[in-house]
Each structure stands twice: as C-alpha cells, then as structure tokens.
Tab-separated table of C-alpha atoms and ligand atoms in Angstrom:
chain	number	residue	atom	x	y	z
A	370	UNK	CA	0.000	0.000	0.000
A	371	UNK	CA	1.198	3.557	-0.768
A	372	UNK	CA	2.398	5.671	2.172
A	373	UNK	CA	0.394	8.585	3.561
A	374	UNK	CA	3.083	11.034	2.395
A	375	UNK	CA	3.058	9.819	-1.230
A	376	UNK	CA	-0.764	9.705	-1.346
A	377	UNK	CA	-1.019	13.251	0.017
A	378	UNK	CA	1.574	14.476	-2.505
A	379	UNK	CA	-0.341	12.878	-5.378
A	380	UNK	CA	-3.664	14.338	-4.256
A	381	UNK	CA	-2.181	17.808	-3.693
A	382	UNK	CA	-1.196	17.868	-7.381
A	383	UNK	CA	-4.421	16.273	-8.612
A	384	UNK	CA	-7.191	18.543	-9.876
A	385	UNK	CA	-9.889	15.834	-10.263
A	386	UNK	CA	-11.260	15.923	-6.722
A	387	UNK	CA	-11.662	19.717	-6.863
A	388	UNK	CA	-14.461	19.380	-9.431
A	389	UNK	CA	-17.713	20.145	-7.578
A	390	UNK	CA	-19.396	17.070	-9.106
A	391	UNK	CA	-16.600	14.670	-8.145
A	392	UNK	CA	-18.285	13.378	-4.959
A	393	UNK	CA	-17.168	9.790	-5.567
A	394	UNK	CA	-13.582	10.875	-6.191
A	395	UNK	CA	-13.522	12.796	-2.899
A	396	UNK	CA	-15.289	10.041	-0.954
A	397	UNK	CA	-12.801	7.412	-2.124
A	398	UNK	CA	-9.771	9.672	-1.592
A	399	UNK	CA	-11.015	10.577	1.911
A	400	UNK	CA	-11.473	6.896	2.805
A	401	UNK	CA	-7.903	6.161	1.663
A	402	UNK	CA	-6.485	9.106	3.610
A	403	UNK	CA	-8.373	8.168	6.779
A	404	UNK	CA	-7.121	4.593	6.535
A	405	UNK	CA	-3.506	5.694	6.038
A	406	UNK	CA	-3.809	8.211	8.886
A	407	UNK	CA	-4.441	5.317	11.282
A	408	UNK	CA	-0.885	4.081	10.750
A	409	UNK	CA	0.867	7.470	10.585
A	410	UNK	CA	2.777	8.801	13.611
A	411	UNK	CA	4.588	11.798	12.041
A	412	UNK	CA	2.691	14.975	13.144
A	413	UNK	CA	3.730	16.936	10.041
A	414	UNK	CA	2.434	14.247	7.682
A	415	UNK	CA	-0.754	13.932	9.713
A	416	UNK	CA	-1.290	17.691	9.508
A	417	UNK	CA	-0.917	17.694	5.691
A	418	UNK	CA	-3.423	14.850	5.381
A	419	UNK	CA	-5.951	16.517	7.708
A	420	UNK	CA	-5.655	19.765	5.725
A	421	UNK	CA	-6.407	17.839	2.541
A	422	UNK	CA	-9.407	16.135	4.146
A	423	UNK	CA	-10.731	19.534	5.245
A	424	UNK	CA	-10.243	20.927	1.731
A	425	UNK	CA	-12.279	18.027	0.307
A	426	UNK	CA	-15.047	18.578	2.853
A	427	UNK	CA	-15.137	22.264	1.903
A	428	UNK	CA	-15.621	21.366	-1.796
A	429	UNK	CA	-18.444	18.998	-0.803
A	430	UNK	CA	-20.090	21.766	1.239
A	431	UNK	CA	-19.949	24.170	-1.735
A	432	UNK	CA	-21.434	21.507	-4.010
A	433	UNK	CA	-24.238	20.750	-1.510
A	434	UNK	CA	-25.041	24.472	-1.237
A	435	UNK	CA	-25.410	24.755	-5.036
A	436	UNK	CA	-27.693	21.722	-5.176
A	437	UNK	CA	-29.802	23.038	-2.278
A	438	UNK	CA	-30.186	26.379	-4.058
A	439	UNK	CA	-31.350	24.538	-7.198
A	440	UNK	CA	-33.950	22.625	-5.140
A	441	UNK	CA	-35.172	25.884	-3.598
A	442	UNK	CA	-35.644	27.268	-7.141
A	443	UNK	CA	-37.648	24.155	-8.102
A	444	UNK	CA	-34.808	22.811	-10.284
A	445	UNK	CA	-33.785	19.901	-8.081
A	446	UNK	CA	-34.414	17.135	-10.578
A	447	UNK	CA	-32.218	18.735	-13.248
A	448	UNK	CA	-29.482	19.529	-10.720
A	449	UNK	CA	-29.433	15.967	-9.328
A	450	UNK	CA	-29.652	14.342	-12.792
A	451	UNK	CA	-25.933	13.393	-12.998
A	452	UNK	CA	-26.416	11.026	-10.022
A	453	UNK	CA	-29.738	9.466	-10.966
A	454	UNK	CA	-28.528	6.690	-13.262
A	455	UNK	CA	-28.791	3.997	-10.561
A	456	UNK	CA	-29.253	0.948	-12.829
A	457	UNK	CA	-31.158	-1.912	-11.163
A	458	UNK	CA	-29.975	-1.487	-7.580
A	459	UNK	CA	-29.944	-4.191	-4.896
A	460	UNK	CA	-28.688	-4.524	-1.324
A	461	UNK	CA	-29.217	-2.755	1.997
A	462	UNK	CA	-25.843	-0.941	2.038
A	463	UNK	CA	-25.344	2.802	1.663
A	464	UNK	CA	-23.145	4.385	-1.010
A	465	UNK	CA	-21.924	7.721	-2.340
A	466	UNK	CA	-25.442	8.729	-3.450
A	467	UNK	CA	-26.508	8.567	0.224
A	468	UNK	CA	-23.579	10.849	1.066
A	469	UNK	CA	-24.711	13.316	-1.609
A	470	UNK	CA	-28.383	13.191	-0.606
A	471	UNK	CA	-27.535	13.510	3.109
A	472	UNK	CA	-25.415	16.587	2.374
A	473	UNK	CA	-28.052	18.153	0.131
A	474	UNK	CA	-31.147	17.472	2.255
A	475	UNK	CA	-29.263	18.324	5.481
A	476	UNK	CA	-31.734	16.529	7.750
A	477	UNK	CA	-30.511	16.767	11.341
A	478	UNK	CA	-30.633	13.810	13.715
A	479	UNK	CA	-32.931	14.432	16.712
A	480	UNK	CA	-31.142	15.587	19.853
A	481	UNK	CA	-34.005	14.580	22.152
A	482	UNK	CA	-34.543	11.052	23.473
A	483	UNK	CA	-36.684	8.798	21.278
A	484	UNK	CA	-39.857	7.206	22.546
A	485	UNK	CA	-40.037	3.478	23.253
A	486	UNK	CA	-40.764	1.388	20.147
A	487	UNK	CA	-44.034	-0.559	20.545
A	488	UNK	CA	-44.166	-4.255	19.615
A	489	UNK	CA	-44.373	-5.105	15.890
A	490	UNK	CA	-43.014	-1.675	14.899
A	491	UNK	CA	-39.614	-1.525	13.230
A	492	UNK	CA	-36.851	0.894	14.289
A	493	UNK	CA	-35.732	3.688	11.984
A	494	UNK	CA	-33.420	2.944	9.105
A	495	UNK	CA	-33.463	5.123	5.985
A	496	UNK	CA	-34.059	3.690	2.525
A	497	UNK	CA	-30.762	3.810	0.589
A	498	UNK	CA	-31.096	6.695	-1.876
A	499	UNK	CA	-30.536	4.539	-4.997
A	500	UNK	CA	-33.668	2.549	-4.070
A	501	UNK	CA	-35.718	5.760	-3.759
A	502	UNK	CA	-34.606	6.768	-7.266
A	503	UNK	CA	-35.331	3.257	-8.558
A	504	UNK	CA	-38.814	3.310	-6.991
A	505	UNK	CA	-39.592	6.686	-8.568
A	506	UNK	CA	-38.619	5.363	-12.000
A	507	UNK	CA	-40.188	1.902	-11.860
A	508	UNK	CA	-43.446	3.094	-10.268
A	509	UNK	CA	-43.520	5.945	-12.852
A	510	UNK	CA	-44.228	8.496	-10.112
A	511	UNK	CA	-45.228	11.844	-11.619
A	512	UNK	CA	-46.378	15.293	-10.534
A	513	UNK	CA	-50.048	14.259	-10.362
A	514	UNK	CA	-49.373	11.478	-7.828
A	515	UNK	CA	-49.985	11.610	-4.105
A	516	UNK	CA	-47.298	9.514	-2.412
A	517	UNK	CA	-47.525	8.372	1.212
A	518	UNK	CA	-44.505	6.943	3.046
A	519	UNK	CA	-45.860	4.793	5.884
A	520	UNK	CA	-43.366	5.161	8.724
A	521	UNK	CA	-41.456	8.045	7.163
A	522	UNK	CA	-38.675	8.447	9.755
A	523	UNK	CA	-36.552	11.505	8.980
A	524	UNK	CA	-38.439	12.118	5.742
A	525	UNK	CA	-35.830	11.282	3.071
A	526	UNK	CA	-38.392	9.463	0.929
A	527	UNK	CA	-41.143	12.125	0.781
A	528	UNK	CA	-38.582	14.899	0.312
A	529	UNK	CA	-36.591	13.190	-2.441
A	530	UNK	CA	-39.682	11.866	-4.229
A	531	UNK	CA	-41.140	15.367	-4.345
A	532	UNK	CA	-37.861	16.920	-5.518
A	533	UNK	CA	-37.494	14.336	-8.294
A	534	UNK	CA	-41.105	14.263	-9.514
A	535	UNK	CA	-43.120	17.211	-8.201
A	536	UNK	CA	-45.585	14.690	-6.697
A	537	UNK	CA	-47.424	15.645	-3.527
A	538	UNK	CA	-45.461	13.684	-0.953
A	539	UNK	CA	-46.545	12.857	2.574
A	540	UNK	CA	-45.127	10.937	5.471
A	541	UNK	CA	-46.692	9.544	8.603
A	542	UNK	CA	-44.351	8.638	11.434
A	543	UNK	CA	-44.987	7.601	15.040
A	544	UNK	CA	-41.796	9.194	16.436
A	545	UNK	CA	-42.371	12.960	16.971
A	546	UNK	CA	-38.645	13.797	17.119
A	547	UNK	CA	-38.152	12.450	13.568
A	548	UNK	CA	-41.128	14.388	12.237
A	549	UNK	CA	-39.831	17.644	13.741
A	550	UNK	CA	-36.497	17.197	11.968
A	551	UNK	CA	-38.103	16.110	8.694
A	552	UNK	CA	-40.399	19.151	8.653
A	553	UNK	CA	-37.495	21.492	9.421
A	554	UNK	CA	-35.557	20.075	6.460
A	555	UNK	CA	-38.525	20.346	4.070
A	556	UNK	CA	-39.153	23.930	5.193
A	557	UNK	CA	-35.509	24.921	4.713
A	558	UNK	CA	-35.665	23.539	1.163
A	559	UNK	CA	-38.913	25.494	0.573
A	560	UNK	CA	-40.828	22.369	-0.422
A	561	UNK	CA	-44.516	23.217	-0.093
A	562	UNK	CA	-45.539	19.881	-1.619
A	563	UNK	CA	-44.100	17.810	1.243
A	564	UNK	CA	-45.870	17.206	4.553
A	565	UNK	CA	-44.933	14.885	7.367
A	566	UNK	CA	-47.248	14.184	10.306
A	567	UNK	CA	-46.921	12.456	13.641
A	568	UNK	CA	-49.279	9.526	13.862
A	569	UNK	CA	-49.865	5.836	13.548
A	570	UNK	CA	-49.912	4.514	9.989
A	571	UNK	CA	-53.109	2.635	10.854
A	572	UNK	CA	-54.948	5.952	11.235
A	573	UNK	CA	-53.442	7.929	8.327
A	574	UNK	CA	-55.545	9.507	5.578
A	575	UNK	CA	-55.486	7.149	2.559
A	576	UNK	CA	-58.353	8.358	0.385
A	577	UNK	CA	-56.380	10.428	-2.157
A	578	UNK	CA	-53.113	8.450	-2.051
A	579	UNK	CA	-52.034	6.951	-5.388
A	580	UNK	CA	-48.686	5.482	-4.282
A	581	UNK	CA	-48.070	3.811	-0.901
A	582	UNK	CA	-44.432	3.278	0.102
A	583	UNK	CA	-43.326	0.859	2.821
A	584	UNK	CA	-39.742	0.069	3.819
A	585	UNK	CA	-40.927	-2.694	6.164
A	586	UNK	CA	-42.021	-0.272	8.907
A	587	UNK	CA	-44.032	-2.814	10.898
A	588	UNK	CA	-44.904	-6.481	10.986
A	589	UNK	CA	-47.615	-8.789	12.344
A	590	UNK	CA	-51.009	-7.377	13.206
A	591	UNK	CA	-49.954	-3.760	12.515
A	592	UNK	CA	-48.976	-4.697	8.949
A	593	UNK	CA	-52.154	-6.737	8.594
A	594	UNK	CA	-54.337	-3.780	9.670
A	595	UNK	CA	-52.574	-1.337	7.338
A	596	UNK	CA	-52.787	-3.821	4.446
A	597	UNK	CA	-56.528	-4.170	5.012
A	598	UNK	CA	-56.890	-0.407	4.626
A	599	UNK	CA	-54.702	-0.353	1.492
A	600	UNK	CA	-56.793	-3.221	0.064
A	601	UNK	CA	-59.927	-1.148	0.679
A	602	UNK	CA	-58.429	1.632	-1.495
A	603	UNK	CA	-57.139	-0.834	-4.115
A	604	UNK	CA	-60.622	-2.230	-4.665
A	605	UNK	CA	-61.987	1.259	-5.386
A	606	UNK	CA	-59.335	2.844	-7.631
A	607	UNK	CA	-55.925	2.312	-9.269
A	608	UNK	CA	-53.081	2.498	-6.778
A	609	UNK	CA	-49.442	1.416	-6.650
A	610	UNK	CA	-47.696	-0.071	-3.641
A	611	UNK	CA	-43.910	0.249	-3.579
A	612	UNK	CA	-42.103	-1.920	-1.054
A	613	UNK	CA	-38.599	-2.635	0.196
A	614	UNK	CA	-37.491	-5.364	2.585
A	615	UNK	CA	-39.264	-8.412	4.004
A	616	UNK	CA	-42.739	-6.842	3.701
A	617	UNK	CA	-42.538	-7.331	-0.105
A	618	UNK	CA	-43.088	-11.040	0.498
A	619	UNK	CA	-46.366	-10.356	2.309
A	620	UNK	CA	-47.639	-8.003	-0.404
A	621	UNK	CA	-46.616	-10.504	-3.100
A	622	UNK	CA	-49.220	-12.933	-1.700
A	623	UNK	CA	-52.142	-10.521	-1.954
A	624	UNK	CA	-54.530	-11.449	-4.783
A	625	UNK	CA	-55.745	-7.832	-5.087
A	626	UNK	CA	-52.257	-6.713	-6.178
A	627	UNK	CA	-50.097	-7.794	-9.078
A	628	UNK	CA	-46.516	-7.135	-10.050
A	629	UNK	CA	-44.603	-7.666	-13.263
A	630	UNK	CA	-41.441	-8.125	-11.201
A	631	UNK	CA	-39.769	-11.489	-11.959
A	632	UNK	CA	-39.420	-12.046	-8.195
A	633	UNK	CA	-41.974	-9.963	-6.264
A	634	UNK	CA	-40.845	-11.568	-2.983
A	635	UNK	CA	-37.313	-10.112	-3.331
A	636	UNK	CA	-36.339	-8.299	-0.135
A	637	UNK	CA	-33.096	-6.572	-1.181
A	638	UNK	CA	-34.586	-4.183	-3.738
A	639	UNK	CA	-37.691	-2.212	-4.612
A	640	UNK	CA	-40.776	-4.151	-5.730
A	641	UNK	CA	-43.673	-2.330	-7.407
A	642	UNK	CA	-47.232	-3.657	-7.118
A	643	UNK	CA	-50.320	-2.362	-8.908
A	644	UNK	CA	-53.943	-2.783	-7.961
A	645	UNK	CA	-56.105	-4.897	-10.238
A	646	UNK	CA	-57.895	-1.739	-11.411
A	647	UNK	CA	-54.777	-0.809	-13.372
A	648	UNK	CA	-53.218	2.649	-13.562
A	649	UNK	CA	-49.611	3.577	-14.408
B	432	SAM	C1	-37.464	1.018	8.438
B	432	SAM	S1	-37.879	2.673	8.913
B	432	SAM	C2	-38.283	3.385	7.334
B	432	SAM	C3	-38.078	4.882	7.293
B	432	SAM	C4	-38.441	5.575	5.975
B	432	SAM	N1	-39.712	5.106	5.457
B	432	SAM	C5	-37.400	5.337	4.926
B	432	SAM	O1	-37.604	4.442	4.117
B	432	SAM	O2	-36.377	6.027	4.884
B	432	SAM	C6	-39.472	2.403	9.688
B	432	SAM	C7	-40.075	3.652	10.318
B	432	SAM	O3	-41.448	3.367	10.595
B	432	SAM	C8	-41.810	3.962	11.826
B	432	SAM	N2	-42.998	3.249	12.315
B	432	SAM	C9	-43.057	1.992	12.804
B	432	SAM	N3	-44.340	1.655	13.099
B	432	SAM	C10	-45.108	2.732	12.769
B	432	SAM	C11	-46.517	2.996	12.820
B	432	SAM	N4	-47.385	2.087	13.275
B	432	SAM	N5	-46.959	4.201	12.402
B	432	SAM	C12	-46.103	5.139	11.947
B	432	SAM	N6	-44.757	4.951	11.883
B	432	SAM	C13	-44.263	3.754	12.278
B	432	SAM	C14	-40.558	3.784	12.677
B	432	SAM	O4	-40.540	4.713	13.750
B	432	SAM	C15	-39.458	4.052	11.646
B	432	SAM	O5	-39.126	5.403	11.600
C-alpha cells in the first residue's frame, strides 16, 4: 500500500477531486487518507493529510449548497440528474449517493430522546437513496401522484420523491422527534408539496393516495391492519404499492395486487405492485 506522504503528494497535485461534481472521487480519496492516517505517527504528515481532508469537505459543502439552491428554485431534478442513473440497484448498504443526498437534504438527527418502540413496529433505518430513485422510475411516479410513506422516519423518501417528480409527498411517522427534523428540512428547502405528520400509519388519511411506500415499517397485526386499509383503497381505484425489505413477500401474496417483477418476494430491492384496477 502507498504511504500517507506519497498519497497526500499525489492528491495535492491532482485537480480531479476539486471538481464540484466529483463526490465519488472525494469520498474514495477521503477513505484512503483516513485509513492511512491510522498508521501514521509523524505529526507533520498527519497535519498535511488533515488539511487535505478539510479541503475536500469544503468542496463537498460548496457543491451541496449549489444543489440546495437549485432545489429551492424548483430545479432539483435537473441539478441531481448526474447522479440518478442507478441501474437496477440491490442490497441494503449505503453508497456515495446517500452521502450526496444527506449533504443536500441536510436533515438533522434528533437531539431529544426517542420514545419506546411498541411491539411489531420496526426501528428507523433510511431507505438507501438509490432505491428511492429506482422506486420513482419503476413506479412511474409523476407530478399528479400523491405519495404516502408509511413510517417516514426523517423524511428522506417524501422529500426526495417530491424533488425528483413534483408529486405531492406525505409521510406519517410515530416518532415525533423524527417528524420535527423532517419538517425542518422540508421547510428549509422550501418544499410546499411535502408534509410529514406524527401519527400511527393505521390511522393515516389514505383516500387520495395513489402510491403507498413501505420500507418494512411494521410487521404482524400492525402490517395486517394497514394492508386491510390499502386493500380497501385498491378495490376502489388504481393504486401502486412500492415496497422494500421483508414486507414485499407479504404483499406478493395478496390477490388484489399484481406485479410484473420477476421475483416480487425479493427483499433486497424495490418491488412495485399495482392494484387490479390498473393505472400507471
Ligand atoms: C425502516 S424505517 C423506514 C423509514 C423511511 N420510510 C425510509 O424508508 O427512509 C421504519 C419507520 O417506521 C416507523 N414506524 C413503525 N411503526 C409505525 C406505525 N405504526 N406508524 C407510523 N410509523 C411507524 C418507525 O418509527 C421508523 O421510523
């Protein structure tokens, strides 16, 4: 492996990472520097490496600020376009797109204690950003949709879906501290089409929703009750249900939904279901 000194020298001469769009370049270079720093004792070499890391973070911050300004002008989709070619993504891991989206959306973690999680309700874990993009594309979400994220956590899904499509995007989340942070982030980005409410998914307003999103937020009787309410809507009008995680398997067994996915029980990627009444 190269030494810290030689890596720092190479990067100091390299212009590539200074490009505002070169998030991946900077992320990979930062990982390498941080790894090499672990084995470096020389204070002067450490100082050079830390200065380089700070310079890379500063470029990221400038790039995030430009993307945030584009979102505030209503030009988020165009501005994020260079990072939206996600292919057919799988897996639960996070990648450089999550780093970009986290920097751009700037959603703060709550600093107050979280409430106790009731039985059958799943703890917070955000959907990896590439799956959100994939869901938007494969469910053909558009500006005339009303999207509801059931168990919306810190609000990444409603916020990103609205930015990418113009759809009305809502979230319902049982943990008030998450909803506070999600609403602050949506407000700072001036996104009038995004609302997040504190509540139980079993009691949320479903009547105008065209796309339901679930990243396995609950199991057992809670999932059963919510599914019964989604079924009620599906029997009246065209809806789509977009799922990620083990709950896809449960939806795949519902006769009132169909999917053209070759494996609708897959748990490591987005699965799109449509009600029998059709629609997009
Ligand atoms: C796996 S996380 C998904 C977060 C978000 N949908 C995303 O994909 O980024 C599940 C979320 O559902 C919330 N949750 C669990 N049961 C709920 C319920 N009955 N009503 C509302 N929210 C619930 C949890 O607090 C948690 O934030």
